[in-house]
C-alpha cells in the first residue's frame, strides 16, 4: 500500500519484491465462496495448494475447501490443534500440529495412488498420522463445509493441479519459483468485488462471495516502515511476505 523510509534505501543491481497483500478475508461466521462449478481431485494424481493465515493460533475448525451439500463427505481443514486434514469420507490424509500460529503458511496436499498422499507446509514434507485416501473427492466451496466450520482468517493463491507435485515442486511453489499454471487458480487478489476469478488452464469455476467475505479493503492495508538504513548488495534480494 505504501513504503516509508526515514533513512537511506539503496538497491544495487538487485530487486525489491513486495508481494501482493490482497487476499480473501473470512470472519468465521457464515463467510464463504461458492464456486460456479465443482472440481474433483483424482486420488491417482492431483494436488491442491493454498496460502493461509488464521486469525486464531489454535482452537478453531478452519475449513479451506469443502462440499456445500454434505458437510462430512469431502473437505480440507486445519483443526483445533493445528492439524492439517484432507478427507474423502471416511478416509483421511492427516498430519499433526502443523500450523499453530497466526502467520502466513503455505499448504500443499498431493494424491498419488491408493493411500499414497503427502502434505507439505511451507515447502517441507510433514510426518503423516493417516494416509488412507482411496477415492476421488469433489469440492465446490471455499472456506466452509456444508454450513459449518467456517475459515476465520485469510486465504490466497488456491491452486488445483491435475497431477501430484513432487517434493521439489512443492518447495518451488512455496518459494514462488514454480513456473507451471495450475488447472484451477483462484489468486484472490482482485482487491474489491464479489467474484473470486479462476484463471487456471481448465474451465473457469469463478467463485461468488457470500456473507461478509471480502477481497480487499482496509483490512488488507499494510505498510513497510524503515527507520534507518536498508542496503541490498549487488546479488541480494528483499522479499516481503504477504501480511
mmCIF file of C-alpha atoms in Angstrom:
data_model
loop_
_atom_site.group_PDB
_atom_site.id
_atom_site.type_symbol
_atom_site.label_atom_id
_atom_site.label_comp_id
_atom_site.label_asym_id
_atom_site.label_seq_id
_atom_site.Cartn_x
_atom_site.Cartn_y
_atom_site.Cartn_z
ATOM 1 C CA UNK A 1 0.000 0.000 0.000
ATOM 2 C CA UNK A 2 2.851 2.373 0.815
ATOM 3 C CA UNK A 3 6.567 2.413 1.558
ATOM 4 C CA UNK A 4 8.051 4.863 4.045
ATOM 5 C CA UNK A 5 11.717 5.265 4.899
ATOM 6 C CA UNK A 6 13.267 7.791 7.269
ATOM 7 C CA UNK A 7 16.753 6.751 6.263
ATOM 8 C CA UNK A 8 18.620 5.575 3.173
ATOM 9 C CA UNK A 9 17.112 2.932 0.909
ATOM 10 C CA UNK A 10 19.718 1.625 -1.549
ATOM 11 C CA UNK A 11 19.339 -1.180 -4.088
ATOM 12 C CA UNK A 12 22.374 -2.029 -6.204
ATOM 13 C CA UNK A 13 21.755 -4.391 -9.149
ATOM 14 C CA UNK A 14 19.221 -6.307 -7.092
ATOM 15 C CA UNK A 15 15.476 -6.185 -6.660
ATOM 16 C CA UNK A 16 12.889 -5.361 -4.040
ATOM 17 C CA UNK A 17 9.898 -7.660 -4.371
ATOM 18 C CA UNK A 18 6.855 -6.817 -2.232
ATOM 19 C CA UNK A 19 4.227 -9.480 -2.846
ATOM 20 C CA UNK A 20 0.569 -8.532 -3.216
ATOM 21 C CA UNK A 21 -1.248 -8.090 0.089
ATOM 22 C CA UNK A 22 -4.803 -8.572 -1.117
ATOM 23 C CA UNK A 23 -6.484 -11.845 -0.169
ATOM 24 C CA UNK A 24 -9.798 -13.432 0.683
ATOM 25 C CA UNK A 25 -10.893 -12.310 4.154
ATOM 26 C CA UNK A 26 -13.336 -14.543 6.053
ATOM 27 C CA UNK A 27 -14.566 -13.836 9.596
ATOM 28 C CA UNK A 28 -15.695 -17.342 10.568
ATOM 29 C CA UNK A 29 -19.410 -16.510 10.792
ATOM 30 C CA UNK A 30 -21.050 -17.638 7.582
ATOM 31 C CA UNK A 31 -18.473 -16.276 5.137
ATOM 32 C CA UNK A 32 -17.521 -18.481 2.168
ATOM 33 C CA UNK A 33 -17.047 -18.615 -1.583
ATOM 34 C CA UNK A 34 -19.442 -20.623 -3.736
ATOM 35 C CA UNK A 35 -17.837 -21.943 -6.933
ATOM 36 C CA UNK A 36 -19.676 -21.828 -10.255
ATOM 37 C CA UNK A 37 -18.760 -25.476 -10.806
ATOM 38 C CA UNK A 38 -17.188 -28.193 -8.695
ATOM 39 C CA UNK A 39 -13.757 -29.724 -9.156
ATOM 40 C CA UNK A 40 -12.783 -33.334 -8.495
ATOM 41 C CA UNK A 41 -9.312 -34.407 -7.417
ATOM 42 C CA UNK A 42 -8.148 -37.774 -8.713
ATOM 43 C CA UNK A 43 -6.530 -39.791 -5.942
ATOM 44 C CA UNK A 44 -4.278 -41.267 -8.643
ATOM 45 C CA UNK A 45 -2.673 -37.896 -9.371
ATOM 46 C CA UNK A 46 -3.613 -34.393 -8.228
ATOM 47 C CA UNK A 47 -2.607 -31.594 -5.881
ATOM 48 C CA UNK A 48 -4.119 -28.631 -4.077
ATOM 49 C CA UNK A 49 -2.080 -25.705 -2.744
ATOM 50 C CA UNK A 50 -3.035 -22.586 -0.798
ATOM 51 C CA UNK A 51 -1.690 -19.769 1.369
ATOM 52 C CA UNK A 52 -3.481 -19.461 4.723
ATOM 53 C CA UNK A 53 -3.408 -17.049 7.653
ATOM 54 C CA UNK A 54 -5.567 -17.979 10.626
ATOM 55 C CA UNK A 55 -6.988 -15.360 12.978
ATOM 56 C CA UNK A 56 -6.574 -17.736 15.943
ATOM 57 C CA UNK A 57 -3.470 -19.833 16.573
ATOM 58 C CA UNK A 58 -5.473 -22.845 17.788
ATOM 59 C CA UNK A 59 -8.990 -23.701 18.892
ATOM 60 C CA UNK A 60 -10.788 -23.257 15.576
ATOM 61 C CA UNK A 61 -12.023 -25.669 12.922
ATOM 62 C CA UNK A 62 -10.854 -23.743 9.858
ATOM 63 C CA UNK A 63 -12.109 -25.292 6.610
ATOM 64 C CA UNK A 64 -10.192 -24.364 3.467
ATOM 65 C CA UNK A 65 -12.300 -26.223 0.867
ATOM 66 C CA UNK A 66 -15.424 -28.318 1.234
ATOM 67 C CA UNK A 67 -18.653 -29.576 -0.267
ATOM 68 C CA UNK A 68 -21.803 -27.486 0.097
ATOM 69 C CA UNK A 69 -24.321 -30.336 0.002
ATOM 70 C CA UNK A 70 -22.605 -32.608 2.538
ATOM 71 C CA UNK A 71 -20.545 -31.253 5.420
ATOM 72 C CA UNK A 72 -18.987 -34.649 6.179
ATOM 73 C CA UNK A 73 -18.096 -36.037 2.756
ATOM 74 C CA UNK A 74 -15.151 -34.090 1.327
ATOM 75 C CA UNK A 75 -13.110 -31.329 2.955
ATOM 76 C CA UNK A 76 -9.685 -29.917 3.786
ATOM 77 C CA UNK A 77 -9.184 -28.057 7.044
ATOM 78 C CA UNK A 78 -6.918 -27.042 9.905
ATOM 79 C CA UNK A 79 -8.426 -28.390 13.129
ATOM 80 C CA UNK A 80 -8.412 -27.070 16.700
ATOM 81 C CA UNK A 81 -4.924 -28.484 17.366
ATOM 82 C CA UNK A 82 -3.374 -27.142 14.173
ATOM 83 C CA UNK A 83 -3.569 -30.492 12.364
ATOM 84 C CA UNK A 84 -3.958 -30.374 8.578
ATOM 85 C CA UNK A 85 -6.613 -32.885 7.480
ATOM 86 C CA UNK A 86 -7.773 -33.808 3.973
ATOM 87 C CA UNK A 87 -10.866 -36.046 3.898
ATOM 88 C CA UNK A 88 -12.626 -38.291 1.437
ATOM 89 C CA UNK A 89 -15.168 -39.857 3.784
ATOM 90 C CA UNK A 90 -14.457 -41.990 5.726
ATOM 91 C CA UNK A 91 -10.725 -41.812 4.968
ATOM 92 C CA UNK A 92 -8.193 -39.125 5.877
ATOM 93 C CA UNK A 93 -4.800 -37.749 4.903
ATOM 94 C CA UNK A 94 -3.619 -36.176 8.154
ATOM 95 C CA UNK A 95 -0.582 -34.510 9.756
ATOM 96 C CA UNK A 96 -0.477 -33.339 13.384
ATOM 97 C CA UNK A 97 0.096 -29.841 14.857
ATOM 98 C CA UNK A 98 1.436 -28.404 11.605
ATOM 99 C CA UNK A 99 0.090 -24.827 11.920
ATOM 100 C CA UNK A 100 -0.287 -23.413 15.437
ATOM 101 C CA UNK A 101 0.186 -19.663 14.939
ATOM 102 C CA UNK A 102 -1.340 -16.737 13.048
ATOM 103 C CA UNK A 103 1.410 -16.288 10.461
ATOM 104 C CA UNK A 104 1.030 -16.878 6.736
ATOM 105 C CA UNK A 105 1.689 -20.508 5.796
ATOM 106 C CA UNK A 106 1.684 -22.433 2.537
ATOM 107 C CA UNK A 107 -0.029 -25.824 2.382
ATOM 108 C CA UNK A 108 0.267 -28.399 -0.396
ATOM 109 C CA UNK A 109 -1.660 -31.701 -0.438
ATOM 110 C CA UNK A 110 -0.805 -34.286 -3.096
ATOM 111 C CA UNK A 111 -2.528 -37.543 -4.050
ATOM 112 C CA UNK A 112 -0.618 -40.201 -5.969
ATOM 113 C CA UNK A 113 -2.459 -43.517 -5.788
ATOM 114 C CA UNK A 114 -4.168 -45.532 -3.073
ATOM 115 C CA UNK A 115 -3.029 -44.437 0.405
ATOM 116 C CA UNK A 116 -0.138 -42.534 -1.140
ATOM 117 C CA UNK A 117 -0.687 -38.887 -0.297
ATOM 118 C CA UNK A 118 1.608 -36.196 1.068
ATOM 119 C CA UNK A 119 1.252 -32.898 2.924
ATOM 120 C CA UNK A 120 3.759 -30.049 2.695
ATOM 121 C CA UNK A 121 3.763 -26.978 4.944
ATOM 122 C CA UNK A 122 5.991 -24.091 3.840
ATOM 123 C CA UNK A 123 7.686 -26.396 1.359
ATOM 124 C CA UNK A 124 8.540 -29.097 3.917
ATOM 125 C CA UNK A 125 7.052 -32.604 3.854
ATOM 126 C CA UNK A 126 5.110 -33.403 7.026
ATOM 127 C CA UNK A 127 5.042 -36.645 9.009
ATOM 128 C CA UNK A 128 1.643 -38.230 8.413
ATOM 129 C CA UNK A 129 -0.586 -39.744 11.095
ATOM 130 C CA UNK A 130 -3.058 -41.045 8.478
ATOM 131 C CA UNK A 131 -2.671 -41.758 4.756
ATOM 132 C CA UNK A 132 -5.798 -43.564 3.613
ATOM 133 C CA UNK A 133 -7.306 -41.681 0.658
ATOM 134 C CA UNK A 134 -8.512 -44.190 -1.982
ATOM 135 C CA UNK A 135 -11.320 -42.184 -3.657
ATOM 136 C CA UNK A 136 -11.754 -39.019 -5.706
ATOM 137 C CA UNK A 137 -13.089 -36.137 -3.560
ATOM 138 C CA UNK A 138 -15.171 -33.330 -5.064
ATOM 139 C CA UNK A 139 -15.283 -29.725 -3.809
ATOM 140 C CA UNK A 140 -17.454 -26.717 -4.645
ATOM 141 C CA UNK A 141 -16.995 -24.181 -1.824
ATOM 142 C CA UNK A 142 -14.058 -22.320 -0.298
ATOM 143 C CA UNK A 143 -13.899 -21.577 3.421
ATOM 144 C CA UNK A 144 -16.718 -23.842 4.640
ATOM 145 C CA UNK A 145 -18.069 -27.440 4.592
ATOM 146 C CA UNK A 146 -21.833 -27.633 4.389
ATOM 147 C CA UNK A 147 -22.794 -24.836 6.774
ATOM 148 C CA UNK A 148 -20.172 -25.404 9.485
ATOM 149 C CA UNK A 149 -16.528 -24.859 10.451
ATOM 150 C CA UNK A 150 -16.071 -21.613 8.510
ATOM 151 C CA UNK A 151 -12.498 -20.418 7.998
ATOM 152 C CA UNK A 152 -11.576 -17.469 10.227
ATOM 153 C CA UNK A 153 -8.725 -15.534 8.627
ATOM 154 C CA UNK A 154 -7.296 -15.035 5.149
ATOM 155 C CA UNK A 155 -6.790 -17.296 2.136
ATOM 156 C CA UNK A 156 -4.875 -16.666 -1.067
ATOM 157 C CA UNK A 157 -3.478 -18.401 -4.155
ATOM 158 C CA UNK A 158 -5.647 -21.511 -4.078
ATOM 159 C CA UNK A 159 -4.393 -23.787 -6.862
ATOM 160 C CA UNK A 160 -5.515 -27.210 -8.079
ATOM 161 C CA UNK A 161 -3.214 -29.322 -10.273
ATOM 162 C CA UNK A 162 -4.221 -32.438 -12.207
ATOM 163 C CA UNK A 163 -1.023 -34.214 -11.197
ATOM 164 C CA UNK A 164 0.822 -34.880 -7.958
ATOM 165 C CA UNK A 165 3.523 -32.323 -7.269
ATOM 166 C CA UNK A 166 6.881 -33.756 -6.251
ATOM 167 C CA UNK A 167 8.633 -32.638 -3.075
ATOM 168 C CA UNK A 168 10.856 -30.377 -5.164
ATOM 169 C CA UNK A 169 7.884 -28.876 -6.985
ATOM 170 C CA UNK A 170 6.023 -28.251 -3.708
ATOM 171 C CA UNK A 171 9.063 -26.428 -2.340
ATOM 172 C CA UNK A 172 9.371 -24.440 -5.577
ATOM 173 C CA UNK A 173 5.702 -23.461 -5.414
ATOM 174 C CA UNK A 174 6.204 -22.247 -1.831
ATOM 175 C CA UNK A 175 9.187 -20.166 -2.992
ATOM 176 C CA UNK A 176 7.138 -18.735 -5.895
ATOM 177 C CA UNK A 177 9.552 -20.201 -8.447
ATOM 178 C CA UNK A 178 7.331 -22.941 -9.912
ATOM 179 C CA UNK A 179 6.524 -21.796 -13.477
ATOM 180 C CA UNK A 180 3.565 -24.032 -14.375
ATOM 181 C CA UNK A 181 -0.011 -22.696 -14.365
ATOM 182 C CA UNK A 182 -2.433 -24.883 -12.446
ATOM 183 C CA UNK A 183 -5.702 -26.314 -13.789
ATOM 184 C CA UNK A 184 -7.615 -24.073 -11.365
ATOM 185 C CA UNK A 185 -6.128 -20.917 -9.885
ATOM 186 C CA UNK A 186 -8.006 -18.599 -7.537
ATOM 187 C CA UNK A 187 -5.448 -15.883 -6.772
ATOM 188 C CA UNK A 188 -8.000 -13.896 -4.773
ATOM 189 C CA UNK A 189 -6.062 -10.700 -5.340
ATOM 190 C CA UNK A 190 -8.845 -8.709 -7.014
ATOM 191 C CA UNK A 191 -8.821 -6.168 -4.196
ATOM 192 C CA UNK A 192 -12.559 -5.480 -4.478
ATOM 193 C CA UNK A 193 -15.676 -7.057 -5.912
ATOM 194 C CA UNK A 194 -17.927 -10.041 -5.261
ATOM 195 C CA UNK A 195 -16.205 -12.579 -7.503
ATOM 196 C CA UNK A 196 -13.033 -14.631 -6.988
ATOM 197 C CA UNK A 197 -11.828 -15.371 -10.517
ATOM 198 C CA UNK A 198 -10.411 -18.718 -11.629
ATOM 199 C CA UNK A 199 -7.513 -18.061 -14.022
ATOM 200 C CA UNK A 200 -6.309 -21.646 -14.422
ATOM 201 C CA UNK A 201 -5.937 -23.594 -17.661
ATOM 202 C CA UNK A 202 -9.165 -25.574 -17.158
ATOM 203 C CA UNK A 203 -12.769 -24.470 -17.498
ATOM 204 C CA UNK A 204 -13.156 -21.454 -15.221
ATOM 205 C CA UNK A 205 -15.009 -22.034 -11.962
ATOM 206 C CA UNK A 206 -15.290 -18.469 -10.691
ATOM 207 C CA UNK A 207 -16.374 -18.036 -7.092
ATOM 208 C CA UNK A 208 -19.138 -15.854 -5.667
ATOM 209 C CA UNK A 209 -18.527 -14.279 -2.258
ATOM 210 C CA UNK A 210 -21.124 -14.837 0.463
ATOM 211 C CA UNK A 211 -21.706 -13.296 3.898
ATOM 212 C CA UNK A 212 -19.050 -10.768 4.901
ATOM 213 C CA UNK A 213 -16.366 -12.334 2.723
ATOM 214 C CA UNK A 214 -14.201 -9.690 1.063
ATOM 215 C CA UNK A 215 -11.254 -9.477 -1.310
ATOM 216 C CA UNK A 216 -9.671 -6.289 -0.055
ATOM 217 C CA UNK A 217 -10.318 -3.013 1.696
ATOM 218 C CA UNK A 218 -8.965 -1.549 4.912
ATOM 219 C CA UNK A 219 -8.332 -4.968 6.455
ATOM 220 C CA UNK A 220 -5.606 -5.570 3.873
ATOM 221 C CA UNK A 221 -3.762 -2.275 4.197
ATOM 222 C CA UNK A 222 -0.115 -2.825 5.172
ATOM 223 C CA UNK A 223 2.974 -0.624 5.259
ATOM 224 C CA UNK A 224 6.715 -1.176 5.129
ATOM 225 C CA UNK A 225 8.349 1.278 7.564
ATOM 226 C CA UNK A 226 12.131 1.692 7.684
ATOM 227 C CA UNK A 227 13.630 3.810 10.443
ATOM 228 C CA UNK A 228 17.246 3.576 9.427
ATOM 229 C CA UNK A 229 19.349 2.266 6.546
ATOM 230 C CA UNK A 230 18.476 -0.730 4.395
ATOM 231 C CA UNK A 231 21.150 -1.739 1.890
ATOM 232 C CA UNK A 232 20.832 -4.627 -0.557
ATOM 233 C CA UNK A 233 24.105 -5.817 -2.036
ATOM 234 C CA UNK A 234 24.704 -6.481 -5.734
ATOM 235 C CA UNK A 235 23.450 -10.086 -5.537
ATOM 236 C CA UNK A 236 20.809 -9.536 -2.872
ATOM 237 C CA UNK A 237 17.031 -9.840 -2.872
ATOM 238 C CA UNK A 238 14.470 -8.490 -0.428
ATOM 239 C CA UNK A 239 11.186 -10.405 -0.492
ATOM 240 C CA UNK A 240 8.405 -9.119 1.755
ATOM 241 C CA UNK A 241 5.963 -11.949 2.560
ATOM 242 C CA UNK A 242 2.225 -11.370 2.466
ATOM 243 C CA UNK A 243 0.838 -9.782 5.595
#
